[in-house]
């Protein structure tokens, strides 16, 4: 158990796992694999788990080898028998891939916004340095030696340009992450009439997966 457990680091995915599960439950009800009343019970249980997690009152047990197992266990405790059907038409493979994409998309958006804020600060400081009389100059270095005098604004804007490229790379990764793997199953889809497009739309993804095997194995967006 100690060898296979990952809850020490994947518990950060709890909100994303719950979001994916709520979309999955909606889809199950949409296609008739779960009754509306059972779907409501499971969805309410997921909301209750969300409240426990965010409030710090969720109690983990030794058998919780990962955050997905922990949430599913607690949902079943709260919702009863309907909670045991939360995993219908879903594999741990597409479940984990979905949670990771949701988490990556959210975190990359935060990082990109913070980087853009820093760019704006650097540009503002560069403008202030240019407005000084005379404009502020500093020594420019190459090979650890002073080489040429440069304007402080030039130095600051160099870092701003570098950060803008970083933001562009993050946006590229965001585009790659904006595909839902939910419905891909273990690797070859499901024999049940699941609706990946419905789930993708509920989670705000641009599109569902095109190839199920690629969907559950792709980690390009975090590489």
Coordinates of N, CA and C in Angstrom, one line a residue:
X1 N 0.8 -1.2 0.0 CA 0.0 0.0 0.0 C 0.9 1.3 0.0
X2 N 1.9 1.3 0.8 CA 2.8 2.4 0.9 C 3.5 2.7 -0.4
X3 N 3.7 1.6 -1.2 CA 4.4 1.7 -2.5 C 3.6 2.3 -3.5
X4 N 2.3 2.1 -3.5 CA 1.4 2.5 -4.5 C 0.6 3.8 -4.2
X5 N 0.6 4.2 -2.9 CA -0.2 5.4 -2.5 C 0.4 6.7 -3.1
X6 N -0.4 7.6 -3.5 CA 0.0 8.9 -4.0 C -0.7 10.1 -3.4
X7 N -1.4 9.8 -2.3 CA -2.2 10.8 -1.7 C -1.4 12.0 -1.1
X8 N -0.1 11.7 -0.8 CA 0.7 12.7 -0.3 C 0.9 13.9 -1.2
X9 N 0.8 13.6 -2.5 CA 1.0 14.8 -3.4 C -0.2 15.0 -4.3
X10 N -1.1 14.0 -4.5 CA -2.2 14.3 -5.5 C -3.4 14.8 -4.8
X11 N -3.4 15.0 -3.4 CA -4.5 15.6 -2.8 C -4.8 17.0 -3.2
X12 N -3.8 17.7 -3.8 CA -4.0 19.0 -4.4 C -5.1 19.0 -5.5
X13 N -5.4 17.8 -6.0 CA -6.3 17.7 -7.1 C -7.8 17.6 -6.7
X14 N -8.0 17.7 -5.4 CA -9.3 17.4 -4.9 C -10.4 18.2 -5.5
X15 N -10.3 19.5 -5.7 CA -11.3 20.3 -6.3 C -11.6 19.9 -7.7
X16 N -10.5 19.6 -8.4 CA -10.6 19.2 -9.8 C -11.3 17.8 -10.0
X17 N -10.9 16.9 -9.1 CA -11.5 15.6 -9.1 C -13.1 15.7 -8.9
X18 N -13.4 16.6 -7.9 CA -14.9 16.7 -7.7 C -15.6 17.4 -8.9
X19 N -14.9 18.4 -9.5 CA -15.5 19.0 -10.7 C -15.7 18.0 -11.8
X20 N -14.7 17.2 -12.0 CA -14.8 16.1 -13.0 C -15.9 15.1 -12.7
X21 N -16.1 14.8 -11.4 CA -17.1 13.8 -11.0 C -18.5 14.4 -11.2
X22 N -18.6 15.7 -10.8 CA -19.9 16.3 -11.0 C -20.4 16.3 -12.5
X23 N -19.4 16.6 -13.3 CA -19.7 16.6 -14.8 C -20.1 15.2 -15.2
X24 N -19.4 14.2 -14.7 CA -19.6 12.8 -15.0 C -21.0 12.4 -14.6
X25 N -21.4 12.8 -13.4 CA -22.7 12.4 -12.9 C -23.8 13.1 -13.7
X26 N -23.6 14.3 -14.1 CA -24.6 15.0 -15.0 C -24.7 14.2 -16.3
X27 N -23.6 13.8 -16.8 CA -23.6 13.0 -18.1 C -24.3 11.7 -17.9
X28 N -24.1 11.0 -16.8 CA -24.7 9.7 -16.6 C -26.3 9.9 -16.6
X29 N -26.7 10.9 -15.9 CA -28.2 11.2 -15.9 C -28.7 11.6 -17.3
X30 N -27.8 12.3 -18.0 CA -28.2 12.8 -19.4 C -28.4 11.6 -20.3
X31 N -27.6 10.6 -20.2 CA -27.7 9.5 -21.1 C -28.6 8.3 -20.6
X32 N -29.1 8.5 -19.4 CA -30.0 7.5 -18.8 C -29.3 6.4 -18.0
X33 N -28.0 6.6 -17.7 CA -27.3 5.5 -16.9 C -27.4 5.7 -15.4
X34 N -28.0 6.8 -15.0 CA -28.3 7.1 -13.6 C -29.6 7.9 -13.6
X35 N -30.5 7.5 -12.6 CA -31.7 8.2 -12.5 C -31.5 9.7 -12.0
X36 N -32.4 10.6 -12.3 CA -32.2 12.0 -11.9 C -32.1 12.1 -10.4
X37 N -32.9 11.3 -9.6 CA -32.9 11.3 -8.2 C -31.5 10.8 -7.6
X38 N -31.0 9.8 -8.2 CA -29.7 9.3 -7.7 C -28.6 10.2 -8.1
X39 N -28.7 10.8 -9.3 CA -27.7 11.8 -9.7 C -27.7 13.0 -8.7
X40 N -28.9 13.4 -8.3 CA -29.0 14.5 -7.4 C -28.3 14.2 -6.0
X41 N -28.5 12.9 -5.6 CA -27.9 12.5 -4.3 C -26.4 12.5 -4.4
X42 N -25.9 12.0 -5.5 CA -24.4 11.9 -5.7 C -23.8 13.3 -5.8
X43 N -24.5 14.1 -6.6 CA -24.0 15.5 -6.8 C -24.0 16.3 -5.4
X44 N -25.1 16.1 -4.6 CA -25.1 16.7 -3.3 C -24.0 16.2 -2.4
X45 N -23.7 14.9 -2.5 CA -22.6 14.3 -1.7 C -21.3 14.9 -2.2
X46 N -21.1 15.1 -3.4 CA -19.9 15.7 -3.9 C -19.7 17.1 -3.4
X47 N -20.8 17.9 -3.4 CA -20.8 19.2 -2.8 C -20.4 19.2 -1.3
X48 N -20.9 18.2 -0.6 CA -20.6 18.0 0.8 C -19.2 17.7 1.0
X49 N -18.6 16.9 0.2 CA -17.2 16.6 0.2 C -16.3 17.8 -0.1
X50 N -16.8 18.6 -1.0 CA -16.1 19.9 -1.4 C -16.1 20.8 -0.1
X51 N -17.2 20.9 0.6 CA -17.3 21.7 1.8 C -16.3 21.2 2.8
X52 N -16.2 19.9 3.0 CA -15.3 19.3 4.0 C -13.9 19.6 3.6
X53 N -13.6 19.4 2.4 CA -12.2 19.6 1.9 C -11.8 21.1 2.1
X54 N -12.6 22.0 1.7 CA -12.3 23.4 1.8 C -12.3 23.9 3.2
X55 N -13.1 23.2 4.1 CA -13.1 23.6 5.5 C -12.1 22.9 6.3
X56 N -11.4 22.0 5.7 CA -10.4 21.3 6.5 C -10.9 20.2 7.4
X57 N -12.1 19.8 7.2 CA -12.7 18.8 8.1 C -12.8 17.4 7.5
X58 N -12.3 17.2 6.3 CA -12.4 15.9 5.6 C -11.4 15.0 6.4
X59 N -11.9 13.8 6.7 CA -11.1 12.8 7.4 C -10.6 11.7 6.5
X60 N -9.3 11.7 6.3 CA -8.7 10.6 5.4 C -8.5 9.4 6.3
X61 N -8.6 8.2 5.6 CA -8.4 6.9 6.3 C -7.2 6.2 5.7
X62 N -6.7 5.2 6.3 CA -5.5 4.5 5.9 C -5.7 3.9 4.5
X63 N -6.9 3.5 4.2 CA -7.1 2.8 2.9 C -7.2 3.8 1.7
X64 N -7.1 5.1 2.0 CA -7.2 6.1 0.9 C -5.8 6.2 0.2
X65 N -5.7 5.4 -0.9 CA -4.4 5.4 -1.5 C -4.1 6.6 -2.4
X66 N -5.2 7.3 -2.8 CA -5.1 8.5 -3.6 C -6.3 9.4 -3.3
X67 N -6.3 10.6 -3.8 CA -7.4 11.5 -3.5 C -8.7 11.0 -4.2
X68 N -8.5 10.4 -5.3 CA -9.7 9.9 -6.0 C -10.5 8.8 -5.2
X69 N -9.7 7.9 -4.6 CA -10.2 6.8 -3.8 C -10.9 7.5 -2.6
X70 N -10.2 8.4 -2.0 CA -10.8 9.1 -0.8 C -12.1 9.8 -1.0
X71 N -12.2 10.5 -2.1 CA -13.4 11.2 -2.4 C -14.5 10.2 -2.7
X72 N -14.2 9.2 -3.5 CA -15.3 8.2 -3.9 C -15.8 7.5 -2.6
X73 N -14.9 7.2 -1.7 CA -15.3 6.5 -0.4 C -16.2 7.4 0.3
X74 N -15.9 8.6 0.5 CA -16.7 9.6 1.3 C -18.1 9.8 0.6
X75 N -18.1 9.9 -0.7 CA -19.3 10.1 -1.4 C -20.3 9.0 -1.2
X76 N -19.7 7.8 -1.2 CA -20.6 6.6 -1.0 C -21.1 6.5 0.5
X77 N -20.3 7.0 1.4 CA -20.7 7.1 2.8 C -21.9 8.1 2.9
X78 N -21.8 9.2 2.2 CA -22.9 10.2 2.3 C -24.1 9.8 1.5
X79 N -23.9 9.4 0.3 CA -25.0 9.2 -0.7 C -25.6 7.8 -0.6
X80 N -24.9 6.9 0.1 CA -25.3 5.5 0.1 C -25.1 4.8 -1.2
X81 N -26.0 3.8 -1.5 CA -25.9 3.0 -2.7 C -25.7 3.7 -4.0
X82 N -26.3 4.9 -4.2 CA -26.1 5.6 -5.5 C -24.6 6.1 -5.6
X83 N -24.0 6.3 -4.5 CA -22.6 6.8 -4.6 C -21.7 5.7 -5.1
X84 N -22.1 4.5 -5.0 CA -21.2 3.4 -5.5 C -21.3 3.3 -7.0
X85 N -22.2 4.0 -7.7 CA -22.3 4.0 -9.1 C -21.7 5.3 -9.7
X86 N -21.0 6.1 -8.9 CA -20.3 7.2 -9.4 C -19.3 6.9 -10.5
X87 N -18.7 5.7 -10.4 CA -17.6 5.3 -11.3 C -18.1 4.6 -12.6
X88 N -19.4 4.6 -12.7 CA -20.0 3.9 -13.9 C -19.5 4.6 -15.2
X89 N -19.1 3.8 -16.1 CA -18.6 4.3 -17.4 C -17.3 5.1 -17.4
X90 N -16.6 4.9 -16.3 CA -15.4 5.7 -16.1 C -14.3 4.8 -15.6
X91 N -13.0 5.1 -16.0 CA -11.9 4.4 -15.5 C -11.1 5.3 -14.7
X92 N -10.2 4.8 -13.8 CA -9.3 5.7 -13.1 C -8.4 6.4 -14.0
X93 N -8.1 5.8 -15.2 CA -7.2 6.5 -16.1 C -7.8 7.8 -16.7
X94 N -9.0 7.7 -17.2 CA -9.6 9.0 -17.7 C -10.0 9.9 -16.6
X95 N -10.3 9.4 -15.4 CA -10.6 10.3 -14.3 C -9.4 11.1 -13.9
X96 N -8.3 10.4 -13.7 CA -7.1 11.1 -13.3 C -6.6 12.1 -14.3
X97 N -6.6 11.7 -15.6 CA -6.2 12.6 -16.7 C -7.1 13.8 -16.7
X98 N -8.3 13.7 -16.5 CA -9.3 14.8 -16.5 C -8.9 15.8 -15.3
X99 N -8.8 15.2 -14.1 CA -8.5 16.0 -13.0 C -7.2 16.8 -13.2
X100 N -6.2 16.1 -13.7 CA -4.9 16.8 -14.0 C -5.0 17.9 -15.0
X101 N -5.8 17.7 -16.0 CA -6.0 18.8 -17.0 C -6.7 20.0 -16.4
X102 N -7.8 19.7 -15.6 CA -8.5 20.8 -14.9 C -7.5 21.5 -14.0
X103 N -6.7 20.8 -13.2 CA -5.8 21.5 -12.3 C -4.8 22.3 -13.1
X104 N -4.2 21.7 -14.2 CA -3.2 22.4 -15.0 C -3.7 23.6 -15.6
X105 N -4.9 23.5 -16.1 CA -5.6 24.7 -16.8 C -5.7 25.8 -15.8
X106 N -6.2 25.5 -14.6 CA -6.4 26.5 -13.6 C -5.1 27.1 -13.1
X107 N -4.1 26.3 -12.8 CA -2.9 26.8 -12.3 C -2.1 27.6 -13.4
X108 N -2.1 27.1 -14.6 CA -1.5 27.9 -15.7 C -2.1 29.3 -15.9
X109 N -3.4 29.3 -15.7 CA -4.1 30.6 -15.8 C -3.6 31.6 -14.7
X110 N -3.4 31.1 -13.5 CA -2.9 31.9 -12.4 C -1.5 32.3 -12.6
X111 N -0.7 31.4 -13.1 CA 0.7 31.8 -13.3 C 0.9 32.8 -14.5
X112 N 0.1 32.6 -15.5 CA 0.2 33.6 -16.6 C -0.3 34.9 -16.2
X113 N -1.3 35.0 -15.4 CA -1.8 36.3 -14.9 C -0.8 37.0 -14.0
X114 N -0.1 36.2 -13.2 CA 0.9 36.8 -12.3 C 2.1 37.3 -13.1
X115 N 2.5 36.5 -14.1 CA 3.6 37.0 -15.0 C 3.2 38.2 -15.7
X116 N 2.0 38.3 -16.2 CA 1.5 39.6 -16.9 C 1.5 40.8 -15.9
X117 N 1.1 40.5 -14.7 CA 1.2 41.6 -13.7 C 2.6 42.1 -13.5
X118 N 3.6 41.1 -13.5 CA 5.0 41.5 -13.3 C 5.5 42.3 -14.5
X119 N 5.1 41.9 -15.7 CA 5.4 42.6 -17.0 C 5.0 44.1 -16.8
X120 N 3.8 44.3 -16.4 CA 3.2 45.6 -16.3 C 4.0 46.5 -15.3
X121 N 4.4 45.8 -14.2 CA 5.3 46.5 -13.2 C 6.6 46.9 -13.8
X122 N 7.2 46.0 -14.5 CA 8.5 46.3 -15.1 C 8.5 47.4 -16.1
X123 N 7.4 47.4 -16.9 CA 7.2 48.4 -17.9 C 7.0 49.8 -17.2
X124 N 6.2 49.8 -16.2 CA 6.0 51.0 -15.4 C 7.2 51.6 -14.8
X125 N 8.1 50.7 -14.3 CA 9.3 51.1 -13.7 C 10.3 51.6 -14.8
X126 N 10.2 51.0 -15.9 CA 11.1 51.4 -17.0 C 10.7 52.8 -17.5
X127 N 9.4 53.1 -17.6 CA 8.9 54.4 -17.9 C 9.3 55.5 -16.9
X128 N 9.3 55.1 -15.7 CA 9.7 56.0 -14.6 C 11.2 56.3 -14.8
X129 N 12.0 55.3 -15.1 CA 13.4 55.5 -15.2 C 13.7 56.4 -16.4
X130 N 12.9 56.3 -17.5 CA 13.1 57.1 -18.7 C 12.7 58.6 -18.4
X131 N 11.7 58.7 -17.5 CA 11.2 60.1 -17.2 C 12.2 60.9 -16.3
X132 N 13.1 60.2 -15.7 CA 14.1 60.9 -14.8 C 15.0 61.8 -15.7
X133 N 15.5 62.9 -15.0 CA 16.4 63.8 -15.7 C 17.8 63.8 -15.0
X134 N 18.8 63.2 -15.6 CA 18.8 62.5 -16.9 C 18.2 61.1 -16.7
X135 N 17.8 60.4 -17.8 CA 17.4 59.0 -17.7 C 18.4 58.1 -16.9
X136 N 17.9 57.2 -16.1 CA 18.8 56.4 -15.2 C 19.6 55.4 -16.1
X137 N 20.9 55.4 -15.9 CA 21.8 54.5 -16.6 C 22.4 53.5 -15.6
X138 N 22.7 52.3 -16.0 CA 23.4 51.3 -15.2 C 24.5 50.7 -16.1
X139 N 25.5 50.0 -15.5 CA 26.5 49.3 -16.3 C 25.9 48.0 -16.8
X140 N 26.1 47.7 -18.1 CA 25.7 46.5 -18.7 C 26.9 45.5 -18.6
X141 N 26.6 44.3 -18.3 CA 27.7 43.3 -18.1 C 27.7 42.2 -19.2
X142 N 28.8 41.7 -19.5 CA 29.0 40.5 -20.3 C 30.3 39.8 -19.8
X143 N 30.2 38.5 -19.7 CA 31.3 37.7 -19.2 C 31.7 38.2 -17.8
X144 N 30.7 38.6 -17.0 CA 31.0 39.0 -15.6 C 31.7 40.3 -15.5
X145 N 31.8 41.0 -16.6 CA 32.6 42.3 -16.6 C 31.7 43.4 -17.1
X146 N 31.9 44.6 -16.6 CA 31.2 45.7 -17.1 C 31.6 46.0 -18.6
X147 N 30.6 46.1 -19.4 CA 31.0 46.2 -20.9 C 30.5 47.6 -21.5
X148 N 29.2 47.9 -21.3 CA 28.7 49.1 -21.9 C 27.6 49.7 -21.0
X149 N 27.5 51.0 -21.0 CA 26.4 51.6 -20.2 C 25.1 51.4 -20.9
X150 N 24.1 51.1 -20.2 CA 22.7 50.9 -20.7 C 21.7 51.6 -19.9
X151 N 20.6 52.0 -20.5 CA 19.5 52.6 -19.7 C 18.9 51.6 -18.8
X152 N 18.5 52.0 -17.6 CA 17.8 51.0 -16.7 C 16.5 50.6 -17.4
X153 N 15.9 51.4 -18.1 CA 14.6 51.1 -18.8 C 14.9 49.9 -19.8
X154 N 16.0 50.0 -20.5 CA 16.4 48.9 -21.4 C 16.5 47.6 -20.7
X155 N 17.2 47.6 -19.6 CA 17.4 46.4 -18.8 C 16.1 45.8 -18.3
X156 N 15.2 46.7 -17.8 CA 13.9 46.2 -17.3 C 13.0 45.7 -18.4
X157 N 13.1 46.3 -19.5 CA 12.2 45.9 -20.6 C 12.7 44.5 -21.2
X158 N 14.0 44.3 -21.0 CA 14.6 43.0 -21.5 C 13.9 41.8 -20.7
X159 N 13.7 42.0 -19.4 CA 13.0 41.0 -18.6 C 11.6 40.9 -18.9
X160 N 11.0 42.1 -19.3 CA 9.6 42.1 -19.6 C 9.3 41.2 -20.9
X161 N 10.2 41.4 -21.9 CA 10.1 40.6 -23.1 C 10.3 39.1 -22.9
X162 N 11.2 38.8 -22.0 CA 11.4 37.4 -21.6 C 10.1 36.8 -21.0
X163 N 9.5 37.6 -20.1 CA 8.3 37.1 -19.5 C 7.1 37.0 -20.4
X164 N 7.1 37.8 -21.4 CA 6.0 37.7 -22.4 C 6.2 36.4 -23.2
X165 N 7.4 36.0 -23.5 CA 7.6 34.7 -24.2 C 7.1 33.6 -23.3
X166 N 7.4 33.7 -22.0 CA 7.0 32.7 -21.0 C 5.4 32.6 -21.0
X167 N 4.8 33.7 -21.1 CA 3.3 33.8 -21.1 C 2.8 33.1 -22.4
X168 N 3.5 33.3 -23.5 CA 3.1 32.7 -24.8 C 3.2 31.2 -24.7
X169 N 4.3 30.7 -24.0 CA 4.5 29.3 -23.8 C 3.4 28.7 -23.0
X170 N 3.0 29.4 -21.9 CA 1.9 29.0 -21.0 C 0.6 28.9 -21.8
X171 N 0.4 29.9 -22.7 CA -0.9 29.9 -23.5 C -0.9 28.7 -24.4
X172 N 0.3 28.3 -25.0 CA 0.4 27.2 -25.8 C 0.0 25.9 -25.1
X173 N 0.6 25.8 -23.8 CA 0.3 24.6 -23.0 C -1.2 24.6 -22.6
X174 N -1.8 25.8 -22.4 CA -3.2 25.8 -22.0 C -4.0 25.3 -23.2
X175 N -3.7 25.7 -24.4 CA -4.4 25.2 -25.6 C -4.3 23.7 -25.7
X176 N -3.2 23.1 -25.4 CA -3.0 21.6 -25.4 C -3.8 21.0 -24.3
X177 N -3.9 21.7 -23.1 CA -4.6 21.1 -22.0 C -6.1 21.2 -22.1
X178 N -6.6 22.0 -23.0 CA -8.0 22.3 -23.1 C -8.8 21.3 -23.9
X179 N -8.5 20.0 -23.6 CA -9.2 18.9 -24.3 C -9.6 17.9 -23.2
X180 N -10.8 17.5 -23.1 CA -11.3 16.6 -22.1 C -11.0 15.1 -22.4
X181 N -10.4 14.4 -21.5 CA -10.2 13.0 -21.6 C -11.3 12.1 -21.1
X182 N -12.3 12.8 -20.4 CA -13.3 12.0 -19.8 C -14.2 11.3 -20.8
X183 N -14.3 10.0 -20.6 CA -15.0 9.1 -21.6 C -14.1 8.2 -22.3
X184 N -12.8 8.5 -22.2 CA -11.8 7.6 -22.9 C -11.7 6.3 -22.2
X185 N -12.1 6.2 -21.0 CA -12.0 4.9 -20.2 C -10.6 4.6 -19.9
X186 N -10.3 3.3 -19.8 CA -9.0 2.8 -19.4 C -8.0 3.1 -20.6
X187 N -8.5 2.9 -21.8 CA -7.7 3.3 -23.0 C -8.4 3.1 -24.3
X188 N -9.6 2.4 -24.3 CA -10.3 2.2 -25.5 C -11.8 2.5 -25.4
X189 N -12.1 3.6 -24.6 CA -13.5 4.0 -24.4 C -14.3 3.1 -23.5
X190 N -15.6 3.2 -23.7 CA -16.5 2.4 -22.8 C -17.6 1.7 -23.7
X191 N -18.0 0.6 -23.2 CA -19.1 -0.1 -23.9 C -20.4 0.5 -23.5
X192 N -20.5 1.4 -22.6 CA -21.7 2.1 -22.2 C -21.9 3.3 -23.0
X193 N -23.1 3.8 -23.2 CA -23.3 4.9 -24.1 C -23.0 6.3 -23.4
X194 N -21.7 6.5 -23.1 CA -21.3 7.7 -22.5 C -21.2 8.8 -23.5
X195 N -21.2 10.1 -23.1 CA -21.3 11.2 -24.0 C -20.1 12.1 -23.7
X196 N -18.9 11.9 -24.2 CA -17.7 12.7 -23.9 C -17.9 14.2 -24.2
X197 N -18.7 14.5 -25.3 CA -18.9 15.9 -25.7 C -19.7 16.6 -24.6
X198 N -20.7 15.9 -24.0 CA -21.5 16.5 -23.0 C -20.6 16.8 -21.8
X199 N -19.8 15.9 -21.3 CA -18.9 16.1 -20.2 C -17.9 17.2 -20.4
X200 N -17.4 17.2 -21.6 CA -16.4 18.3 -22.0 C -17.0 19.7 -21.9
X201 N -18.3 19.8 -22.4 CA -19.0 21.1 -22.3 C -19.2 21.5 -20.9
X202 N -19.6 20.5 -20.0 CA -19.9 20.8 -18.7 C -18.7 21.3 -17.9
X203 N -17.5 20.9 -18.3 CA -16.3 21.3 -17.6 C -15.6 22.5 -18.2
X204 N -16.2 23.0 -19.3 CA -15.7 24.1 -20.0 C -14.5 23.9 -20.9
X205 N -14.3 22.6 -21.3 CA -13.2 22.3 -22.2 C -13.6 22.7 -23.6
X206 N -12.6 23.0 -24.4 CA -12.9 23.4 -25.8 C -13.4 22.2 -26.6
X207 N -13.0 21.0 -26.3 CA -13.4 19.8 -27.1 C -13.1 18.6 -26.3
X208 N -13.8 17.5 -26.7 CA -13.5 16.2 -26.1 C -12.3 15.6 -26.9
X209 N -11.8 14.5 -26.3 CA -10.6 13.8 -27.0 C -11.0 13.3 -28.4
X210 N -9.9 13.2 -29.2 CA -10.1 12.6 -30.5 C -9.7 11.1 -30.6
X211 N -8.8 10.8 -29.7 CA -8.2 9.4 -29.7 C -8.2 9.0 -28.2
X212 N -8.9 7.9 -27.8 CA -9.0 7.5 -26.4 C -7.6 7.1 -25.8
X213 N -6.8 6.4 -26.6 CA -5.5 6.0 -26.0 C -4.6 7.2 -25.8
X214 N -4.6 8.1 -26.7 CA -3.8 9.3 -26.6 C -4.3 10.1 -25.4
X215 N -5.6 10.2 -25.2 CA -6.2 11.0 -24.2 C -5.8 10.6 -22.8
X216 N -5.7 9.3 -22.5 CA -5.3 8.9 -21.2 C -3.8 8.8 -21.0
X217 N -3.0 8.9 -22.0 CA -1.5 8.8 -21.9 C -0.8 10.1 -22.1
X218 N -1.5 11.1 -22.6 CA -0.9 12.4 -22.9 C -0.7 13.2 -21.7
X219 N 0.6 13.6 -21.5 CA 0.9 14.5 -20.4 C 1.7 15.7 -21.0
X220 N 1.5 16.0 -22.3 CA 2.3 17.1 -22.9 C 2.1 18.4 -22.2
X221 N 1.0 18.7 -21.7 CA 0.7 20.0 -21.1 C 1.4 20.2 -19.8
X222 N 1.9 19.1 -19.2 CA 2.7 19.3 -17.9 C 4.2 18.9 -18.1
X223 N 4.6 18.6 -19.3 CA 6.0 18.1 -19.5 C 6.9 19.4 -19.6

